[in-house]
Tab-separated table of C-alpha atoms and ligand atoms in Angstrom:
chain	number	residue	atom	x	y	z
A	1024	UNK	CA	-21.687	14.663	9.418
A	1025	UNK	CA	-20.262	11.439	7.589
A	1026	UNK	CA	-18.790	8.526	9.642
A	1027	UNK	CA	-16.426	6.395	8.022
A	1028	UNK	CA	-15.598	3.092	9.928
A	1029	UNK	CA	-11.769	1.770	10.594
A	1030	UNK	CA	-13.020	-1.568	9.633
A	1031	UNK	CA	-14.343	0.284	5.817
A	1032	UNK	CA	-11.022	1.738	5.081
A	1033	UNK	CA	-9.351	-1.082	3.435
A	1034	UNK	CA	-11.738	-1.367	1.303
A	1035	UNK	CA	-11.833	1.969	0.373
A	1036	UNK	CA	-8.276	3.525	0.408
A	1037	UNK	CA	-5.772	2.627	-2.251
A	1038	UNK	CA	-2.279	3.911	-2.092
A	1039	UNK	CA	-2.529	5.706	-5.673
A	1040	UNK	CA	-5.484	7.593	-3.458
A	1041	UNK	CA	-3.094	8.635	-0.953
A	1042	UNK	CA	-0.320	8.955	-3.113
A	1043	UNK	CA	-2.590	11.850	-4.995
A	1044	UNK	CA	-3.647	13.183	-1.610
A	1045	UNK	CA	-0.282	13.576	-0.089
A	1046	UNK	CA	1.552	14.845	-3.258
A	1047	UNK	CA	-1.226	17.577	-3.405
A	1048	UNK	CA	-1.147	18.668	0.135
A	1049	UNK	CA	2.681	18.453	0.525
A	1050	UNK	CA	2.586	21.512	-2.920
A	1051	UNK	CA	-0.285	23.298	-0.670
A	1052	UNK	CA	2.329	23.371	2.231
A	1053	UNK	CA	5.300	24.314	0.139
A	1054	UNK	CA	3.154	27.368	-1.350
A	1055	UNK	CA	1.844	28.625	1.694
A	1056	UNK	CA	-1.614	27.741	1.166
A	1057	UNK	CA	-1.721	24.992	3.950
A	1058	UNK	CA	0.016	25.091	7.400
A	1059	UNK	CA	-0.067	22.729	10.444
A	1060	UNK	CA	-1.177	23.630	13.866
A	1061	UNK	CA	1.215	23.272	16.983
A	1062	UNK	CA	1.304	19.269	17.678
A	1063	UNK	CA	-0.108	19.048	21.585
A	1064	UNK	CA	1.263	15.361	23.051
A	1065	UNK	CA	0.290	14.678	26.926
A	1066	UNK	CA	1.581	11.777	29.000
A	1067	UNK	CA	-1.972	11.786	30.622
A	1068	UNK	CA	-0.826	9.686	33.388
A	1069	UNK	CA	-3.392	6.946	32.602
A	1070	UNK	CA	-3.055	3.639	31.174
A	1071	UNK	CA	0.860	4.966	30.368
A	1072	UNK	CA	-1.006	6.653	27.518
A	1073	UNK	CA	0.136	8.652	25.290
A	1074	UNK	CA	-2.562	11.416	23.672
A	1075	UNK	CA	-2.644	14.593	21.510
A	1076	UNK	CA	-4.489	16.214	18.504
A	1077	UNK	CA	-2.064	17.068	15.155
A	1078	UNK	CA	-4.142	19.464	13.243
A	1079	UNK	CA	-4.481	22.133	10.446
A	1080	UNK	CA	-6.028	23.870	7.620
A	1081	UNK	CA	-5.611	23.035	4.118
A	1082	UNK	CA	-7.070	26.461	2.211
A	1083	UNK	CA	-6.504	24.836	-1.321
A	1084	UNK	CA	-8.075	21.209	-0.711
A	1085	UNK	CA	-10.049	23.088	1.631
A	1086	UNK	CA	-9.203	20.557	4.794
A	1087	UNK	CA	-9.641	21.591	8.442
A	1088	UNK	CA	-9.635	19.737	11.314
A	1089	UNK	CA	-7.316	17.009	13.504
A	1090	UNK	CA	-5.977	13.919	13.916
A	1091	UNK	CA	-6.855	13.046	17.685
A	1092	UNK	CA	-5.034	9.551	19.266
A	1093	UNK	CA	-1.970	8.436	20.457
A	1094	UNK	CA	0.290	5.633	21.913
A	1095	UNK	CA	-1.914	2.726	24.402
A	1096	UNK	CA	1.260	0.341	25.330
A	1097	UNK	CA	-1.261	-1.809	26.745
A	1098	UNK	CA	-3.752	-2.234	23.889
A	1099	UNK	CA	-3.213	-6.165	23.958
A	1100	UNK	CA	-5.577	-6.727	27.024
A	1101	UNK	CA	-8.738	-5.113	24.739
A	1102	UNK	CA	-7.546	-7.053	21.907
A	1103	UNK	CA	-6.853	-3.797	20.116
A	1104	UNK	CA	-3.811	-2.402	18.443
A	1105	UNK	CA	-1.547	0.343	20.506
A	1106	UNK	CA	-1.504	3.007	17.981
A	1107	UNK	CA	-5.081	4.790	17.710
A	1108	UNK	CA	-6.287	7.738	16.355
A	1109	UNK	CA	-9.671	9.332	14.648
A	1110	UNK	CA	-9.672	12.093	11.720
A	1111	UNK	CA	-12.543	15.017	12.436
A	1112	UNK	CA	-12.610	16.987	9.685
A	1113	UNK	CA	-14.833	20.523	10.319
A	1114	UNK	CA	-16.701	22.586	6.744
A	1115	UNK	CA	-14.274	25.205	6.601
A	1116	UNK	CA	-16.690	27.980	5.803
A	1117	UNK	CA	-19.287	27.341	8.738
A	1118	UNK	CA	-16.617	25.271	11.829
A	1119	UNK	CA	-19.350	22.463	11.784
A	1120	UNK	CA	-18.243	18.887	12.216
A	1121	UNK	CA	-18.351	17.150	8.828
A	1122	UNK	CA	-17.033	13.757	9.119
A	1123	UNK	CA	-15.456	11.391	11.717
A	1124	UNK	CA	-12.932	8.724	10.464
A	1125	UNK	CA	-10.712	5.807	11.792
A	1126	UNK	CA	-7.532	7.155	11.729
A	1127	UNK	CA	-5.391	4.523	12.043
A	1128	UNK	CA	-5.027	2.088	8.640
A	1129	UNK	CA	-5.238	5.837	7.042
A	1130	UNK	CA	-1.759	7.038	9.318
A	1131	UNK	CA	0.161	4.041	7.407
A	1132	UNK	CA	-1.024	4.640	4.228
A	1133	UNK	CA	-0.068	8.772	4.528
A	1134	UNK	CA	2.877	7.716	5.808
A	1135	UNK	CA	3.977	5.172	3.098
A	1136	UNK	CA	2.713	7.742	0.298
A	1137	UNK	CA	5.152	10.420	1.884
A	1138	UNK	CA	7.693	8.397	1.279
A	1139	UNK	CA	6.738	7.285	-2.363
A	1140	UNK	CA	6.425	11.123	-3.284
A	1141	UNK	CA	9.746	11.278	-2.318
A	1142	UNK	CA	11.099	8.460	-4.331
A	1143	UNK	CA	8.966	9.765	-7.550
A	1144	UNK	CA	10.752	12.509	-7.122
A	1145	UNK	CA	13.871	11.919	-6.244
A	1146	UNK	CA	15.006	8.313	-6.952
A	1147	UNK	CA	18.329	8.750	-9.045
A	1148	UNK	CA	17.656	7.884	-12.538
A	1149	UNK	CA	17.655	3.906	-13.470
A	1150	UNK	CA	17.266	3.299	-9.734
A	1151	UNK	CA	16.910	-0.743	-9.972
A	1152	UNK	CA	17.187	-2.062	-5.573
A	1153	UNK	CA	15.430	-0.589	-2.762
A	1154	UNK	CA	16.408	-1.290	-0.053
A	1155	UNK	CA	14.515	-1.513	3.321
A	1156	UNK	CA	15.233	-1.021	7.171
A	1157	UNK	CA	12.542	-1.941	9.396
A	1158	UNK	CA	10.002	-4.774	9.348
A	1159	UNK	CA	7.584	-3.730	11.604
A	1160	UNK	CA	3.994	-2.313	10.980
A	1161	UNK	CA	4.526	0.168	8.423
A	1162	UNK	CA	7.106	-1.680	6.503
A	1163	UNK	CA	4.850	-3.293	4.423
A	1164	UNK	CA	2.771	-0.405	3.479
A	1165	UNK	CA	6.245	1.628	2.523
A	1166	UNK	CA	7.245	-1.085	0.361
A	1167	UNK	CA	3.843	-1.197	-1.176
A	1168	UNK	CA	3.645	2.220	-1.970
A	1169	UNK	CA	7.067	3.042	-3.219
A	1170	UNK	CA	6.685	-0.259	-6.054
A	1171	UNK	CA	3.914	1.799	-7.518
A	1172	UNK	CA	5.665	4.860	-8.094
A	1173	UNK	CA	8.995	3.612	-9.240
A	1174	UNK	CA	9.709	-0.505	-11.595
A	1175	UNK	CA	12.335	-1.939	-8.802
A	1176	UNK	CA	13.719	-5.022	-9.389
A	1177	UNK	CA	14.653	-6.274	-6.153
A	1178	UNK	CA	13.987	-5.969	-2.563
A	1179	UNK	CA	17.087	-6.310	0.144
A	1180	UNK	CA	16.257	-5.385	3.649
A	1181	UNK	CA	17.809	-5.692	6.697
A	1182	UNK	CA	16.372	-5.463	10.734
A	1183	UNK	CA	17.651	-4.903	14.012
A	1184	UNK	CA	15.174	-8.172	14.696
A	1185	UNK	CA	15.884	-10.351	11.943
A	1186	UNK	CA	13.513	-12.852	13.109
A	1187	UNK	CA	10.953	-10.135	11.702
A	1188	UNK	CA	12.409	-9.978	8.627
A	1189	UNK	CA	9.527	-12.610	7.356
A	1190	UNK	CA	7.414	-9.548	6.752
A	1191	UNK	CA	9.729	-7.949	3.794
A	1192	UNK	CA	9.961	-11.375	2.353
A	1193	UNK	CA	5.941	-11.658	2.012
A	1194	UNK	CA	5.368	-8.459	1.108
A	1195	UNK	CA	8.172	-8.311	-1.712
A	1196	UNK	CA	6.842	-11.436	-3.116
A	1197	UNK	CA	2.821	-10.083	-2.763
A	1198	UNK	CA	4.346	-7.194	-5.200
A	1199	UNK	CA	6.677	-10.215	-7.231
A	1200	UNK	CA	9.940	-8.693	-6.329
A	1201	UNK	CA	13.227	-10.668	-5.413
A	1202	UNK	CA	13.903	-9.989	-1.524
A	1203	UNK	CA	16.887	-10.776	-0.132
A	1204	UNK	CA	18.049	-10.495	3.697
A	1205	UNK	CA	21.464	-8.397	4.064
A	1206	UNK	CA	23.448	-6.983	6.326
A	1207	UNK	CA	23.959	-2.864	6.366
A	1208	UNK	CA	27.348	-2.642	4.525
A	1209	UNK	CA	25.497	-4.495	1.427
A	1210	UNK	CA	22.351	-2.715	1.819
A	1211	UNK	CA	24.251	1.028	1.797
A	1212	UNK	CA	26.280	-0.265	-0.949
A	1213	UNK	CA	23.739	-1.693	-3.315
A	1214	UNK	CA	20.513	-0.363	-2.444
A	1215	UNK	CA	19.790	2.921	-5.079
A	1216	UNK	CA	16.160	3.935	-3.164
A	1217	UNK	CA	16.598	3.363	0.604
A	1218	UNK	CA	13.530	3.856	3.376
A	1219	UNK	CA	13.692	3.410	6.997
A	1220	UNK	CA	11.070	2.942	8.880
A	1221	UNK	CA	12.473	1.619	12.129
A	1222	UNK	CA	11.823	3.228	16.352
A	1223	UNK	CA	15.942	3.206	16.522
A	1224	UNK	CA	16.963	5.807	19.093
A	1225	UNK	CA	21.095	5.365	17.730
A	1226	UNK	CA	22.217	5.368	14.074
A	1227	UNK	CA	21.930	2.799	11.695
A	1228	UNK	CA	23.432	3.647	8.667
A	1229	UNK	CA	26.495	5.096	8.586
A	1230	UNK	CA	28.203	7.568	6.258
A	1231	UNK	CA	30.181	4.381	4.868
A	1232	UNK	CA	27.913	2.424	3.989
A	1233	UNK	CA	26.641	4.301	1.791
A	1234	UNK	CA	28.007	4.446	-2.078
A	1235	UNK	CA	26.889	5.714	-5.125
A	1236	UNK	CA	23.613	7.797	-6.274
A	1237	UNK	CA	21.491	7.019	-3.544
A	1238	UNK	CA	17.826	8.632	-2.263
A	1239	UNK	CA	17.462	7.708	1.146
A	1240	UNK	CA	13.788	8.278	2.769
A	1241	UNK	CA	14.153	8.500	6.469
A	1242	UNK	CA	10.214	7.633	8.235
A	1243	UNK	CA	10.966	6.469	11.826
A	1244	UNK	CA	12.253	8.996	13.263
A	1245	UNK	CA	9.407	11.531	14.361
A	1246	UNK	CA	10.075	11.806	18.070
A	1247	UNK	CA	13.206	13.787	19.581
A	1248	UNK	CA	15.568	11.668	20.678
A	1249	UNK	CA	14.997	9.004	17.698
A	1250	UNK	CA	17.417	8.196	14.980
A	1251	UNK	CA	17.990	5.859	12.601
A	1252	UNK	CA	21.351	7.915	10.318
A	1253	UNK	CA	24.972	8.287	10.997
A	1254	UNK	CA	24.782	12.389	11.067
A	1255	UNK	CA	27.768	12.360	9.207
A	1256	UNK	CA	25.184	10.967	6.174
A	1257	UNK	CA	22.691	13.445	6.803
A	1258	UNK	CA	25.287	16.949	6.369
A	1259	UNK	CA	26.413	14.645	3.155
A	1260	UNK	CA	23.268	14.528	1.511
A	1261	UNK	CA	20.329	17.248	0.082
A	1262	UNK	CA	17.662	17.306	2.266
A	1263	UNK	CA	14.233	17.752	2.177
A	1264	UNK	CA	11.443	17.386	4.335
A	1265	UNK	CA	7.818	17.760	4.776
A	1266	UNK	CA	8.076	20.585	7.237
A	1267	UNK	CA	11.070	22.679	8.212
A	1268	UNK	CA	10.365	23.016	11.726
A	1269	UNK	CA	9.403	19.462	12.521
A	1270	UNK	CA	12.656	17.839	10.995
A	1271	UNK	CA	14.856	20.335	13.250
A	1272	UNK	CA	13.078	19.538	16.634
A	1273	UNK	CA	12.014	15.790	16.047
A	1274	UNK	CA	12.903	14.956	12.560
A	1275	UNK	CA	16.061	12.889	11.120
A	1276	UNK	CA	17.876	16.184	10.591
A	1277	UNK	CA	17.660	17.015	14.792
A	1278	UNK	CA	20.999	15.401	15.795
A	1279	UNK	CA	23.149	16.592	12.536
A	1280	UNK	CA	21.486	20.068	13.478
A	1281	UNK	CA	22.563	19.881	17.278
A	1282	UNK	CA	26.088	19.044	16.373
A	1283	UNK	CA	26.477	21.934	14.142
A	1284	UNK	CA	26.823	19.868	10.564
A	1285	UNK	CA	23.796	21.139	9.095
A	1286	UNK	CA	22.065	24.519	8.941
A	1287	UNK	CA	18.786	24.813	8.951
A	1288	UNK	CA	18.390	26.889	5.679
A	1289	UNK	CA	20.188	23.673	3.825
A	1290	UNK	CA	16.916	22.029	4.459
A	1291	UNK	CA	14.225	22.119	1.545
A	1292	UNK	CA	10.768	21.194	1.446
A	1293	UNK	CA	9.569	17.963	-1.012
A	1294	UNK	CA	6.728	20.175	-1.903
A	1295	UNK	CA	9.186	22.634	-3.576
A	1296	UNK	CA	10.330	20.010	-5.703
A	1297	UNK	CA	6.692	19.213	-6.475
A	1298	UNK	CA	5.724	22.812	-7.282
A	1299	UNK	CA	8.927	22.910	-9.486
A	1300	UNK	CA	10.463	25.764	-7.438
A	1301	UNK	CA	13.618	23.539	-6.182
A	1302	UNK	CA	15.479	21.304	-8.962
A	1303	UNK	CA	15.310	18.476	-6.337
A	1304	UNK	CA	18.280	15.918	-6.863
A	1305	UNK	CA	20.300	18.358	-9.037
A	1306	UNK	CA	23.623	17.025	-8.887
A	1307	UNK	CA	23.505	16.089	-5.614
A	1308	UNK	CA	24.662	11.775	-4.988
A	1309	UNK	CA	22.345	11.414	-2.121
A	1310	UNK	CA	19.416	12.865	-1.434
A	1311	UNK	CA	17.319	12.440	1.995
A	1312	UNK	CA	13.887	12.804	2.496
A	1313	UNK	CA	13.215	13.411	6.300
A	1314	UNK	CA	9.551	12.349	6.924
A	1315	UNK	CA	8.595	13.416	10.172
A	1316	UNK	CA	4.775	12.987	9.530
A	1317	UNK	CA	2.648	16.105	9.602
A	1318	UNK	CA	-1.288	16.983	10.666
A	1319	UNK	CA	-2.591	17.661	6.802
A	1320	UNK	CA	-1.364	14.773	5.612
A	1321	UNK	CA	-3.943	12.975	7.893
A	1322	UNK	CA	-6.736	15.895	6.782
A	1323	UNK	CA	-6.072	14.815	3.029
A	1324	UNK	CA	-6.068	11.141	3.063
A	1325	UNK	CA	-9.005	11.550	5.481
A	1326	UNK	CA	-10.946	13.644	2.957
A	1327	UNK	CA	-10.032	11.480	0.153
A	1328	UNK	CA	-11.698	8.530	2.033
A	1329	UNK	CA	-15.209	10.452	2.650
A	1330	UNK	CA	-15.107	11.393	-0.878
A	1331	UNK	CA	-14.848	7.712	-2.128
A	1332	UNK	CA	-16.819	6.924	0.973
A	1333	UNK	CA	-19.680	9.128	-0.237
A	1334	UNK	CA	-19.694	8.404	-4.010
A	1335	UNK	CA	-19.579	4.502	-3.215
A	1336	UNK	CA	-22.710	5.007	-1.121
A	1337	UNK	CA	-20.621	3.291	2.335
A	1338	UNK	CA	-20.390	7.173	4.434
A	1339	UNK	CA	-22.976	6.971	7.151
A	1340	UNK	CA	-24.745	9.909	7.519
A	1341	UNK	CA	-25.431	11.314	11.285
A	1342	UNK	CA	-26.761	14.625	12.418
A	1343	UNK	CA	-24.447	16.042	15.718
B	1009	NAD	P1	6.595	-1.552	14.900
B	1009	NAD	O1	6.573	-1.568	16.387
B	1009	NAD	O2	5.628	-2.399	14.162
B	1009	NAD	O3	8.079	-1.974	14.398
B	1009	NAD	C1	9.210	-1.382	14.982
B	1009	NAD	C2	10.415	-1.452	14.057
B	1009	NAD	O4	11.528	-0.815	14.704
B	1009	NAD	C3	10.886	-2.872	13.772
B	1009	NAD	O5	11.586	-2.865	12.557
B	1009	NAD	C4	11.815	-3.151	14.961
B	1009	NAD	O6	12.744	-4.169	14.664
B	1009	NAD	C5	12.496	-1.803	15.095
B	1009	NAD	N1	12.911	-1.501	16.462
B	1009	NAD	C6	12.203	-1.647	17.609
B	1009	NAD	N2	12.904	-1.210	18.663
B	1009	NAD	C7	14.096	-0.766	18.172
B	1009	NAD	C8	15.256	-0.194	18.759
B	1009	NAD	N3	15.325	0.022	20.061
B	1009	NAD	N4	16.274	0.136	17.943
B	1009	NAD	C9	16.208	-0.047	16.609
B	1009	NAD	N5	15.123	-0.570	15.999
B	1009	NAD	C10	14.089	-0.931	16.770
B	1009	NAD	O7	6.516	-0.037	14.469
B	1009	NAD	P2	5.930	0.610	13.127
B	1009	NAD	O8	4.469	0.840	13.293
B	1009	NAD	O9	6.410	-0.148	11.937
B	1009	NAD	O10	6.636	2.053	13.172
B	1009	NAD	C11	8.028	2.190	12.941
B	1009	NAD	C12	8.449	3.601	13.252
B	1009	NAD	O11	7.797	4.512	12.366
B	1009	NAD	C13	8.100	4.083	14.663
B	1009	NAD	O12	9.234	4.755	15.182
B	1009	NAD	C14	6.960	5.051	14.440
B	1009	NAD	O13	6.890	6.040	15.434
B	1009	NAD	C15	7.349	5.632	13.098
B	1009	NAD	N6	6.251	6.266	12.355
B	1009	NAD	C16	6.534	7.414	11.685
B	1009	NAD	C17	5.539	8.060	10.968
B	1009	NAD	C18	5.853	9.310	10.183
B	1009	NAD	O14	4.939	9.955	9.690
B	1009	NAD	N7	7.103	9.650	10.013
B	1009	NAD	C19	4.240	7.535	10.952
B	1009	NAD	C20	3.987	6.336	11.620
B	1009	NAD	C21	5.004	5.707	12.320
């Protein structure tokens, strides 16, 4: 099997890689020639960690395997960050073990390229601000990503923290975009692409903030319970998702579901709009991509990496 260290991913991973990667898998899903395994997540009642294994098999990039890791609050102590997880990716016609990769740099940079598939796709035409909520962690990456797949010309972000908001500022001017610090109203109002990428467990933006053609790509909320948009903003817009059944039970779309305002069948998948089989934005003025995060998407930008890995001569090679 190849091993491909944490500490070699940077150096390995671009987001045009996972861009590719995700837009791929995301059309595999959408024509039923990928699928996810059930998610298992265990309080294990050690550490106050949290653990489970997101898997699945990918029959057109020919992906199987998992994305084991989870939530250590208390990481600090070892000096290491809370979120961990390791890709194992198995040969799909024999079930052995082909590679073993640090999971973690690779879950921001799937994440961020979900969201940038999403804007290629459905970004109203001439969209000119983007507009960010959340400066934590993945911020950065989501900016990142979403500047190479669409010209912005400004940044304007807003935070529940605000003394965070440092991070949008640096990154914005690492890409050599305007940023400027707003409050919602303004952001709703004159932000044409908007991600969030927040842990908010209450809404954020409301229906009235925003105005005009608007795509709004919704990435914190992947838990039940979370939420970071006014329901009221969610049965307004056209909504898509990476996968139906995860958006209903711990997507964006769970609370406008549970309070009747959506049905489920309103929901589409992005990879239909990447296949060509949904029109996407249509004629719709806002447009919501619900990213809830999915197993394959780990699989692909894990199988990307051993592929530039391997050709760059960095995969080590270990017999199990
Ligand atoms: P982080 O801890 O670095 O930053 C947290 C962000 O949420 C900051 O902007 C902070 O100000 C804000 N925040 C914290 N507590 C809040 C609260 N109670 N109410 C409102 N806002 C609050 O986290 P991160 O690594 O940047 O992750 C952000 C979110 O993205 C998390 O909810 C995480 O679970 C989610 N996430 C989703 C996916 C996906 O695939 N959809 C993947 C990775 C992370």
């Amino acid at each position: 099997m190849y091993v491909v260290a944490e500490k070699d991913i940077a150096g390995l991973m671009t987001p045009e890689a996972a861009f590719t990667a995700i837009e791929a898998v995301f059309a595999a899903m959408a024509r039923r020639k990928a699928y996810n395994f059930p998610v298992i997540r265990e309080a294990i009642g050690h550490a106050d960690a949290l653990y489970g294994f997101k898997g699945g098999f990918d029959g057109q990039g020919l992906a199987l395997g998992l994305k084991a890791g989870g939530y250590w609050p208390h990481n600090q102590d070892h000096g290491l960050i809370n979120h961990q997880s390791t890709v194992f990716l198995f040969d799909p016609d024999t079930g052995r073990v082909s590679a073993a990769v640090g999971g973690n740099l690779l879950t921001a940079l799937r994440t961020a390229a979900a969201s940038a598939v999403s804007i290629k796709y459905l970004a109203p035409k001439g969209a000119k601000v983007l507009g960010m909520i959340g400066a934590g962690h993945q911020s950065a990456f989501q900016m990142r990503a979403a500047a190479k797949v669409h010209a912005f010309e400004k940044v304007i972000g807003w935070n529940p923290h605000p003394e965070m908001l440092g991070r949008l500022k640096d990154t914005a001017a690492e890409i050599g975009l305007p940023f400027e610090a707003v409050e919602l109203e303004r952001l709703g109002a004159e932000a044409d692409v908007i991600i969030s990428i927040t842990s908010s467990f209450g809404p954020l933006l409301m229906d009235a903030h925003v105005k005009g053609p608007t795509h709004i790509a919704a990435m914190g909320t992947d838990t039940q319970g979370k939420q970071e948009l006014d329901p009221a903003l969610v049965a307004r817009a056209r909504v898509f998702t990476d996968e139906i059944a995860q958006s209903v039970s711990i997507g964006e779309t769970q609370h406008a579901i549970a309070q009747g305002l959506i049905a489920r069948e309103a929901i589409g998948e992005l990879g239909a709009v990447v296949n060509g089989d949904s029109p996407g934005r249509g004629d719709a003025e806002v447009t919501l991509f619900d990213g809830t995060g999915v197993g394959l998407q780990d699989l692909a930008v894990a199988a990307a990496v051993v592929e530039i890995a391997r050709r760059k001569g960095i995969a080590q090679h270990v017999e199990i």
